[in-house]
Short mmCIF file of C-alpha atoms and ligand atoms in Angstrom, two decimals:
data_model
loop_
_atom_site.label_atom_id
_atom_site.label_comp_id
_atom_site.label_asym_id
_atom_site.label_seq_id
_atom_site.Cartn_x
_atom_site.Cartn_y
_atom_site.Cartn_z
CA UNK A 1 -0.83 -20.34 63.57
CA UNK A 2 1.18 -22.82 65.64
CA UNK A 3 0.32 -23.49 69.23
CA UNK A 4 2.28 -24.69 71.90
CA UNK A 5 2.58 -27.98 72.46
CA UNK A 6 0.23 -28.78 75.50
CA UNK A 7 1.18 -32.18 76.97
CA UNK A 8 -1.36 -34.17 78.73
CA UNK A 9 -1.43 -37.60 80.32
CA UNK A 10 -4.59 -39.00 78.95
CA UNK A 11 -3.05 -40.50 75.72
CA UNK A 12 -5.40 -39.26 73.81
CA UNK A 13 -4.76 -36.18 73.68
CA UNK A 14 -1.09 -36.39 73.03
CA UNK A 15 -0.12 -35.04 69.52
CA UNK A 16 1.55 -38.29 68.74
CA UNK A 17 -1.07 -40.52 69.98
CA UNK A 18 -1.15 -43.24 67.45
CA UNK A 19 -4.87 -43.21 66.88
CA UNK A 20 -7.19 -40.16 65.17
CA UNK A 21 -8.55 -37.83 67.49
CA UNK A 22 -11.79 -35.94 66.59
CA UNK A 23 -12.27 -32.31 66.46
CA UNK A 24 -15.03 -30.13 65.89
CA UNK A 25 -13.88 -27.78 63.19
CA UNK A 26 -17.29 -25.48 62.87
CA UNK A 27 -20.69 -24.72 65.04
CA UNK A 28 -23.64 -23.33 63.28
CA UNK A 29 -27.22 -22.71 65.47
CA UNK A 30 -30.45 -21.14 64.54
CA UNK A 31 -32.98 -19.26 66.80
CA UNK A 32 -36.20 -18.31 65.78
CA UNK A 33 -37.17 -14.64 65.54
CA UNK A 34 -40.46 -14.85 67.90
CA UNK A 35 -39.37 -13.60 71.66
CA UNK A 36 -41.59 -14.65 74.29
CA UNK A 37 -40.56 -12.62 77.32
CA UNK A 38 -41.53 -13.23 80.91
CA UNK A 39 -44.37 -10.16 80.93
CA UNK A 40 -46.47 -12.22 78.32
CA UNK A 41 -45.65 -15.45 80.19
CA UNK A 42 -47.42 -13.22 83.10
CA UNK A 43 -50.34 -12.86 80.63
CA UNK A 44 -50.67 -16.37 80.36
CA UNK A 45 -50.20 -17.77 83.68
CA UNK A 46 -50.23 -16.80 87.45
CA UNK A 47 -46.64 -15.23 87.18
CA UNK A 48 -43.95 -12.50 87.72
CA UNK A 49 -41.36 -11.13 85.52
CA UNK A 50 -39.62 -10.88 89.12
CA UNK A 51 -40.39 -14.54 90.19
CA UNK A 52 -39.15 -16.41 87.17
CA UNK A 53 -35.89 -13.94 86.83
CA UNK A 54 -35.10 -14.57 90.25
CA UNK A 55 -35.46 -18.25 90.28
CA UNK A 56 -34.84 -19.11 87.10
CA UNK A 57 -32.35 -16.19 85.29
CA UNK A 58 -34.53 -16.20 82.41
CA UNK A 59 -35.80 -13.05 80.76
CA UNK A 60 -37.11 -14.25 77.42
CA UNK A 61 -37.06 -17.33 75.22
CA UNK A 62 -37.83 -17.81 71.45
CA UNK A 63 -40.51 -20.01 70.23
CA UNK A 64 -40.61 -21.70 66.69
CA UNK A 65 -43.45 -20.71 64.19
CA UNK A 66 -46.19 -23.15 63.86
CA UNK A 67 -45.15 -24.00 60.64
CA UNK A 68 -41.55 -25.14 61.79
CA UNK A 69 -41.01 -28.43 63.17
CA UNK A 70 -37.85 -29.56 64.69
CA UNK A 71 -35.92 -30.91 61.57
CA UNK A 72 -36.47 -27.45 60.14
CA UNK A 73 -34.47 -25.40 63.19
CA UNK A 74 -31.90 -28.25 62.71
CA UNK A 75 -31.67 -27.62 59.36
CA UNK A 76 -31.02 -24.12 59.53
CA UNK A 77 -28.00 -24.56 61.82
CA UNK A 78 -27.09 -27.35 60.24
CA UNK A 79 -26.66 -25.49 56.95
CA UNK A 80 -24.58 -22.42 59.65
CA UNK A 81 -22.42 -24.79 60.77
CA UNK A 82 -21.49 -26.42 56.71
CA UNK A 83 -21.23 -22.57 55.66
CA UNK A 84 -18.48 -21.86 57.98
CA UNK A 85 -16.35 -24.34 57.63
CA UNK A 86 -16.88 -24.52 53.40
CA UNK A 87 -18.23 -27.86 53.18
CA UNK A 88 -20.59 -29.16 51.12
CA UNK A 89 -23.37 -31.58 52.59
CA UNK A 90 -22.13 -34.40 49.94
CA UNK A 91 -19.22 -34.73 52.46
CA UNK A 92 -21.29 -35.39 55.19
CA UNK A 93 -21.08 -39.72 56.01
CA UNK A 94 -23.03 -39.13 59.18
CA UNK A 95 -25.58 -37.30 60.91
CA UNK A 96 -26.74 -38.03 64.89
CA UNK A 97 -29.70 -35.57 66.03
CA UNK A 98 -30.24 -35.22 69.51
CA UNK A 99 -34.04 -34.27 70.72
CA UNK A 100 -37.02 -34.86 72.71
CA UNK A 101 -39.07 -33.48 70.03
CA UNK A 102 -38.70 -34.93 66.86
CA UNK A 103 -41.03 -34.38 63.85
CA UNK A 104 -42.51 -37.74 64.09
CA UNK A 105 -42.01 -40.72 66.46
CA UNK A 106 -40.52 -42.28 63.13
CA UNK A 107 -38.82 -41.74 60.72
CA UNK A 108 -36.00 -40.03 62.82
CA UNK A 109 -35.65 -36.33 62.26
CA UNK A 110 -31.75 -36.77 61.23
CA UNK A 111 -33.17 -38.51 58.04
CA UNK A 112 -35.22 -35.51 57.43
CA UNK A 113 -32.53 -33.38 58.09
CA UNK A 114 -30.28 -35.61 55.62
CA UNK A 115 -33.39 -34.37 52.65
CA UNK A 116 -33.77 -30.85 53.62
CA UNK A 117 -29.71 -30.28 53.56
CA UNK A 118 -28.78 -32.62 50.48
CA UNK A 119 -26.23 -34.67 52.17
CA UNK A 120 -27.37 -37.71 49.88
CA UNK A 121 -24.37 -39.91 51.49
CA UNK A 122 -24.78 -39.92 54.74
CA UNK A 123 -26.62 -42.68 57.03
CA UNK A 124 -28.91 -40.61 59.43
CA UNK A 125 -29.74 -41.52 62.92
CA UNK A 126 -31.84 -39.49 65.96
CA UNK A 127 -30.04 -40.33 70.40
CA UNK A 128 -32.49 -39.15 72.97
CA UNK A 129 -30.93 -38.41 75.89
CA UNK A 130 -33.06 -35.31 77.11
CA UNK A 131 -30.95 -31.94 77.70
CA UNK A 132 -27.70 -34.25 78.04
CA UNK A 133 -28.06 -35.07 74.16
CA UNK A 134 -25.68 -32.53 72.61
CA UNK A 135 -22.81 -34.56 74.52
CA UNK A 136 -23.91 -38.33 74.17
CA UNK A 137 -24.16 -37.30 70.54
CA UNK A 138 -20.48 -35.73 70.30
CA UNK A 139 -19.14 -39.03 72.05
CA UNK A 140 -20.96 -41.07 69.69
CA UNK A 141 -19.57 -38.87 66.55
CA UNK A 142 -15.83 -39.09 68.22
CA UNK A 143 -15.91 -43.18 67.97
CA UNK A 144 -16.78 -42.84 64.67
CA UNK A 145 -13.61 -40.66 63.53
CA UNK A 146 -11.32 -41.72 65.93
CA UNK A 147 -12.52 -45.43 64.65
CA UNK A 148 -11.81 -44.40 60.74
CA UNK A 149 -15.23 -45.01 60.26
CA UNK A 150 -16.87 -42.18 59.20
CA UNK A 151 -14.65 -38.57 58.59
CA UNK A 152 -17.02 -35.68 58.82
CA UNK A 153 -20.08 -35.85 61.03
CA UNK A 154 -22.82 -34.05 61.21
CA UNK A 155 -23.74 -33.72 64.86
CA UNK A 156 -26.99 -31.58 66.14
CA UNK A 157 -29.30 -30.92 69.35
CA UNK A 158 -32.48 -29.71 67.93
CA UNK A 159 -35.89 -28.91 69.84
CA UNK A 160 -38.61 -27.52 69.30
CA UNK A 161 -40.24 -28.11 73.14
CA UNK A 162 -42.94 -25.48 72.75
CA UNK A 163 -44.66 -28.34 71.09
CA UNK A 164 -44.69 -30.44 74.68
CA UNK A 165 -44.88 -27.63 76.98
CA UNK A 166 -48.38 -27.23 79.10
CA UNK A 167 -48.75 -23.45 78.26
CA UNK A 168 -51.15 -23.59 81.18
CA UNK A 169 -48.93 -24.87 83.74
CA UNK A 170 -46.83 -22.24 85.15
CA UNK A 171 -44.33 -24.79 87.15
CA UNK A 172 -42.63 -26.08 83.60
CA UNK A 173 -44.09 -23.32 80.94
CA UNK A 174 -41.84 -20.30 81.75
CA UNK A 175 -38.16 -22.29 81.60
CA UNK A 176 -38.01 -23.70 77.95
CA UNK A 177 -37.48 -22.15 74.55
CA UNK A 178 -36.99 -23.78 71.13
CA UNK A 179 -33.58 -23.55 69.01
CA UNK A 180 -31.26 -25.82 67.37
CA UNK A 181 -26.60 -25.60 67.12
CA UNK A 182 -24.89 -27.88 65.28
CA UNK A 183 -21.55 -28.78 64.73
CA UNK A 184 -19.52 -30.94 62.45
CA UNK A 185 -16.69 -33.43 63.54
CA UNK A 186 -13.36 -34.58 61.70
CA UNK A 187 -9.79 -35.52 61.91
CA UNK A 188 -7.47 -32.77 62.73
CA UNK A 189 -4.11 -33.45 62.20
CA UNK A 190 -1.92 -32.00 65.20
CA UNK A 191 -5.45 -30.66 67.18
CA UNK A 192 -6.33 -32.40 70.39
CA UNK A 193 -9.95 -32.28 69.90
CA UNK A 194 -12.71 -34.01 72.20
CA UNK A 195 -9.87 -34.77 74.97
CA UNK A 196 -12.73 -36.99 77.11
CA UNK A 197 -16.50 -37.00 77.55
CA UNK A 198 -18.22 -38.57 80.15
CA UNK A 199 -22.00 -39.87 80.42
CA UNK A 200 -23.70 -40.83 83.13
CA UNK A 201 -27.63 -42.34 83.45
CA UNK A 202 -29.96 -43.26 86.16
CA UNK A 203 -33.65 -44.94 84.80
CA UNK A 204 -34.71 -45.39 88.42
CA UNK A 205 -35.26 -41.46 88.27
CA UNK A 206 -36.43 -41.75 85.38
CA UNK A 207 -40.51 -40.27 86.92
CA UNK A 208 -38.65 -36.79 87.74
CA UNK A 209 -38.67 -35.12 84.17
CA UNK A 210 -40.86 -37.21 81.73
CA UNK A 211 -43.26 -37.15 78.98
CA UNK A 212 -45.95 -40.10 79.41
CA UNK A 213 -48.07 -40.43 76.42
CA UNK A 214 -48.30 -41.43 73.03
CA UNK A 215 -45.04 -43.95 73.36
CA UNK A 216 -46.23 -47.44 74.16
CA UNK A 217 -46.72 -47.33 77.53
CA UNK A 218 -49.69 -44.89 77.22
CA UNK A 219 -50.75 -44.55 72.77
CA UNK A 220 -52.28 -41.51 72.31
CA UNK A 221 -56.26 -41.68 73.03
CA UNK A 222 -58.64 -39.24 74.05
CA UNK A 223 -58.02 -40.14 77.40
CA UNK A 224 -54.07 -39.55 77.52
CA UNK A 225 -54.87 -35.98 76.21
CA UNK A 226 -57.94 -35.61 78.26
CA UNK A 227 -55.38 -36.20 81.06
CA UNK A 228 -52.47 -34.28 79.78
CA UNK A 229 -50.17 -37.06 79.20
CA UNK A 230 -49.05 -35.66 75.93
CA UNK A 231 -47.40 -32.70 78.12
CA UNK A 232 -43.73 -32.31 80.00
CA UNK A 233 -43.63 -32.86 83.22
CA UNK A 234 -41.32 -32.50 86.09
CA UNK A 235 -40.63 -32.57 89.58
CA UNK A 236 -39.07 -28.97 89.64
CA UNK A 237 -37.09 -29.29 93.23
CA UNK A 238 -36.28 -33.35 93.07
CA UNK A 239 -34.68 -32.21 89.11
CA UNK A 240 -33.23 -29.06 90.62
CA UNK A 241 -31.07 -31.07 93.55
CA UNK A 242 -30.41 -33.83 91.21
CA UNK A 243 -29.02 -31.23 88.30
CA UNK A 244 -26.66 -29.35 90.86
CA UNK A 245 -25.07 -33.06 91.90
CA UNK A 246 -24.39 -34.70 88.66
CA UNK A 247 -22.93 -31.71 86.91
CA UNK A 248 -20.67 -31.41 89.82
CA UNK A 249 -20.08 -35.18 89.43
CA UNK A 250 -19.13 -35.55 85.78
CA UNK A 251 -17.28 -32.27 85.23
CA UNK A 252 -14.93 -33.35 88.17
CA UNK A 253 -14.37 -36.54 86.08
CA UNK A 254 -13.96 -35.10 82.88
CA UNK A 255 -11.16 -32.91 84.74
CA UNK A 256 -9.91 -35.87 86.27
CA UNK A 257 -9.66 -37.97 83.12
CA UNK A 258 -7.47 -34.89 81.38
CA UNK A 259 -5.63 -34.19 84.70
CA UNK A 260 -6.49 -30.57 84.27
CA UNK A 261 -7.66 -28.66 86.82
CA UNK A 262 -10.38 -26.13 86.47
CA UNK A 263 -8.36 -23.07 86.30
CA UNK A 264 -7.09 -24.20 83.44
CA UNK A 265 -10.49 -24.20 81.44
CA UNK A 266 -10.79 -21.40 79.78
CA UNK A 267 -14.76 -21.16 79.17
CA UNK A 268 -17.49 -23.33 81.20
CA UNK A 269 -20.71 -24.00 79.02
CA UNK A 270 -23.08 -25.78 81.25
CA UNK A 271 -26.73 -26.91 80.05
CA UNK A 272 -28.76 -23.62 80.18
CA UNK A 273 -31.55 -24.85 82.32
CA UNK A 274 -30.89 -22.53 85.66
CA UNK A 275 -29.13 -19.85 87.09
CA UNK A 276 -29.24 -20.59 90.40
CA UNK A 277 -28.50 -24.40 89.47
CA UNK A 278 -25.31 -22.90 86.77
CA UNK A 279 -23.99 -20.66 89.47
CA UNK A 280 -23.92 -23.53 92.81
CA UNK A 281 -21.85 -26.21 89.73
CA UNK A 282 -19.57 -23.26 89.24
CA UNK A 283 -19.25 -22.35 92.96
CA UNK A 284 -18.45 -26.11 94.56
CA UNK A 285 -15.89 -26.82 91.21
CA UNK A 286 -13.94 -23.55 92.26
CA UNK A 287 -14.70 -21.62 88.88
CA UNK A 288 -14.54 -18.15 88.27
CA UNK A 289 -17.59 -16.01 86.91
CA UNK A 290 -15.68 -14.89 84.27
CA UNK A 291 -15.24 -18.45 83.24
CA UNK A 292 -19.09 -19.16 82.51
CA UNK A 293 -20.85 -18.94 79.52
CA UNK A 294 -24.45 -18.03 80.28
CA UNK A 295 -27.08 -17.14 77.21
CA UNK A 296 -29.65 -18.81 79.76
CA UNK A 297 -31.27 -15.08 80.07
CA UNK A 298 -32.37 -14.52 76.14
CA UNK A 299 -32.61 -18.19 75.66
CA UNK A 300 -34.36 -20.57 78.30
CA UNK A 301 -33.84 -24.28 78.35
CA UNK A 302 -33.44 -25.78 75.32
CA UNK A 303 -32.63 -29.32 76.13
CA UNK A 304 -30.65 -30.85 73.67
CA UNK A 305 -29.56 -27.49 71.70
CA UNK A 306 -28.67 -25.72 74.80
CA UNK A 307 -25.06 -26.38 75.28
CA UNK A 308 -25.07 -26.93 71.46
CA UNK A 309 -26.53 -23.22 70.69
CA UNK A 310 -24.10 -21.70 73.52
CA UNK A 311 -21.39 -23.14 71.92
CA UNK A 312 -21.81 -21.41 68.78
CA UNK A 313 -22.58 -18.41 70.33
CA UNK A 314 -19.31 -18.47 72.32
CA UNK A 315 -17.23 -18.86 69.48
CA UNK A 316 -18.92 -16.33 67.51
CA UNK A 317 -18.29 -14.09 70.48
CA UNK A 318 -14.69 -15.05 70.64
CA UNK A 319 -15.61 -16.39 73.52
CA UNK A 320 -13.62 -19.37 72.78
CA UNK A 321 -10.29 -18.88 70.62
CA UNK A 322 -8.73 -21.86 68.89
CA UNK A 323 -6.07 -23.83 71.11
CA UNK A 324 -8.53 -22.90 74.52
CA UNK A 325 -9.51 -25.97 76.40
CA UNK A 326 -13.34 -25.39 76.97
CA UNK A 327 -15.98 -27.75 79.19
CA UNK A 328 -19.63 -28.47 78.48
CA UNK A 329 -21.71 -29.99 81.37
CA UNK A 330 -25.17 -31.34 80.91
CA UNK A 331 -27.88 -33.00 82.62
CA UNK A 332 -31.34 -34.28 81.27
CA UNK A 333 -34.55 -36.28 81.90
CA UNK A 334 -33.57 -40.09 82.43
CA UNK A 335 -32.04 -39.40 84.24
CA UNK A 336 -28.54 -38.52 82.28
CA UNK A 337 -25.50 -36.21 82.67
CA UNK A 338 -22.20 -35.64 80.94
CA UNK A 339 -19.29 -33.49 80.77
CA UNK A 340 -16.47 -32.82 77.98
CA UNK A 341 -13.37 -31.41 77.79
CA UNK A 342 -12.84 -29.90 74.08
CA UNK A 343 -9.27 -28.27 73.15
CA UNK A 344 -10.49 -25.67 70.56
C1 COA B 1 -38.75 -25.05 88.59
C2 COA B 1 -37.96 -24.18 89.55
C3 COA B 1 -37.54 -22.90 88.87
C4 COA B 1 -38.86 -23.83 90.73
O1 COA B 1 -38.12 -23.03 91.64
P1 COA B 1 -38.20 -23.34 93.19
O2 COA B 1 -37.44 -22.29 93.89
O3 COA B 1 -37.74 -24.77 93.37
O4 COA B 1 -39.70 -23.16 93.47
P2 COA B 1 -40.68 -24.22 94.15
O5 COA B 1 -40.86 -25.41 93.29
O6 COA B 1 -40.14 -24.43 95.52
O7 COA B 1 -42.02 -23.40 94.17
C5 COA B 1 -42.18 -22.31 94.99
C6 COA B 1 -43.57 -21.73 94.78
O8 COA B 1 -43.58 -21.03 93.53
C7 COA B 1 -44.71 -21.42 92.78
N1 COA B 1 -44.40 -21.29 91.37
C8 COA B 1 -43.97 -22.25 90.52
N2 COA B 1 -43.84 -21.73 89.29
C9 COA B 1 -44.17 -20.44 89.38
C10 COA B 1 -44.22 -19.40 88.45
N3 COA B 1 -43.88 -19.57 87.16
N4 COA B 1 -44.59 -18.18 88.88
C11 COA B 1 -44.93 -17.96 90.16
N5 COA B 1 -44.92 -18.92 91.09
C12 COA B 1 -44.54 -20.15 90.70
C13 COA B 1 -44.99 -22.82 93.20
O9 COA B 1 -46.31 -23.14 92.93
C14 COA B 1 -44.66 -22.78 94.67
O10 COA B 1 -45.78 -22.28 95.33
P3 COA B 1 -46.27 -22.95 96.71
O11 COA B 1 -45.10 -22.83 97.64
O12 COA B 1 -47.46 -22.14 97.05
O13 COA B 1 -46.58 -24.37 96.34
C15 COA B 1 -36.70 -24.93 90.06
O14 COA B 1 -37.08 -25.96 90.91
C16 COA B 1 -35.89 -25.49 88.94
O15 COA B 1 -35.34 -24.77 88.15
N6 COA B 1 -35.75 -26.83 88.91
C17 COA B 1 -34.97 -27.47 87.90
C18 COA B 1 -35.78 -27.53 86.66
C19 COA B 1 -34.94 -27.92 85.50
O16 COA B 1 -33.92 -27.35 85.27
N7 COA B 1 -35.41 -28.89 84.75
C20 COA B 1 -34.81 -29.30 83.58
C21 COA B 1 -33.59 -30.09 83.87
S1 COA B 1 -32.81 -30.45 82.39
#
């Protein structure tokens, strides 16, 4: 199928920009098959089916089995994502992992990943950038091509954040789920691709959303877990106010950068953390309902896989048909935030 020639400014994303560009030509994502819905959350803690629907838009979330660790949920969509677009993981010459909870401190879970898929050639390397990690990884991936380094990447958000979660605490326990999307990156010829994607960071927030033991700051002792260090925590309001601004922020710059406005966007993935948080971003850029893609109900907050796992879902819901221009917004501990702008 041939699509009309779009012309945009940003010379990047014109068809005879000199450079590659970098597309991503298949998403894959994995869920696992245990729902946790809000009436056993109310089991657990002091809570409401009513209270976390209405503040949060969450209805359920799924939570890995014990014997599933973070590289294996990657894996899965990893393998999703190879499947669909026919290729094998020998082609693979890179993969970046995004996540707050990897297997191990070290060795990164992208090197575990590399064994459990078979893609013997490719160098393997974990980003942490919190929920924003789907997009710092894609920008990463896109120097790579667009540099002739590397031709097909491997790029995941992976989490499995049941493992951090204080299933006690009902301030942080009833917004996240675990789940991992994937998608791999190459050279199009006559696709625009990843047209821009911003990141943003600010380590003097860095207190809001945090996990405080077992790095070096605080090694794991008896007294970091006596003292819950080893949990998530999070400043639910100071997060909330800070989430609404810098998706705002960077999706207006991503616009900005392509000179599109945001009419012109055809589907709005923003990190899953919120409804209330999804619906004010939507509201102040001038977007449409119908433009949103929300899986935040069935789903939770997945951090890194969020965006990554609604991604997949939209295009597997023909959400998202090839040629539509289609914007992810994140935000994360750090604090970070990012936006893209992806021509499908
Ligand atoms: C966490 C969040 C849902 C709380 O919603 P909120 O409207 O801000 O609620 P508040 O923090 O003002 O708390 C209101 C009350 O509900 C209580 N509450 C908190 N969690 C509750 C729960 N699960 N069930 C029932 N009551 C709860 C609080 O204790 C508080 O009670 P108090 O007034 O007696 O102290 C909201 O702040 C949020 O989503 N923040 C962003 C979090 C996020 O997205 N983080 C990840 C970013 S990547």
């Amino acid at each position: 199928m041939t699509l009309p020639a779009r012309v945009f400014k940003n010379p990047r994303a014109r068809h005879n920009f000199k450079g590659r560009t970098c597309s991503i030509v298949s998403v894959g994502s994995y869920i696992p098959d245990r729902v946790l819905s809000n009436a056993d959350l109310e089991k657990m803690v002091d809570t409401t089916d009513e209270w976390i629907l209405t503040r949060t838009g969450i209805k359920e979330r799924r939570i890995a089995a014990q014997h599933q660790a973070t590289s294996d949920l990657a894996a899965k969509a990893a393998r999703a994502a190879l499947e669909r677009a026919h290729i094998s993981p020998n082609e693979i010459d890179l993969i970046i992992l995004a996540t707050i909870t990897p297997d191990m401190p070290f060795p990164s879970t992208a090197c575990l990943v590399q064994e459990k898929i078979g893609a013997k050639k490719a160098a393997a390397f974990d980003i942490q950038a919190a929920c924003s990690g789907f997009i710092f990884a894609l920008e990463i991936g896109q120097q790579f091509i667009m540099s002739r380094t590397c031709d097909t990447i491997l790029v995941i958000g992976a989490e499995k954040l049941s493992s951090i979660v204080n299933w006690t605490d009902r301030n942080t326990c009833v917004l996240f789920g675990d789940g991992a999307g994937a998608a791999i990156l190459r050279y199009r010829p006559n696709a625009h691709g990843l047209l821009t994607a911003c990141m943003g960071s600010d380590g003097a927030r860095a207190g809001l959303l945090c996990l405080p033991g077992g790095g070096s700051a605080f090694p794991a002792s008896h007294e970091t877990v006596a003292s819950g260090l080893h949990f998530l925590r999070m400043d639910g309001r100071e997060a909330y106010k800070n989430a609404v601004t810098a998706m705002y922020t960077a999706a207006r710059e991503a616009l900005r950068r392509c000179e599109l406005d945001i009419s012109q966007i055809h589907c709005i993935i923003p990190h899953q953390a919120n409804r209330r948080i999804i619906d004010t971003v939507a509201q102040r850029l001038g977007a449409k309902p119908e433009q949103l893609f929300v899986n935040l109900e069935t789903r939770g907050n997945t951090s890194a896989a969020s965006v990554a796992i609604a991604l997949d879902e939209a295009v597997r819901g023909k959400r998202i048909q090839r040629g539509d221009l289609v914007l992810l917004i994140v935000f994360g501990a750090g604090l970070t935030w990012g936006a893209a702008v992806i021509e499908w």
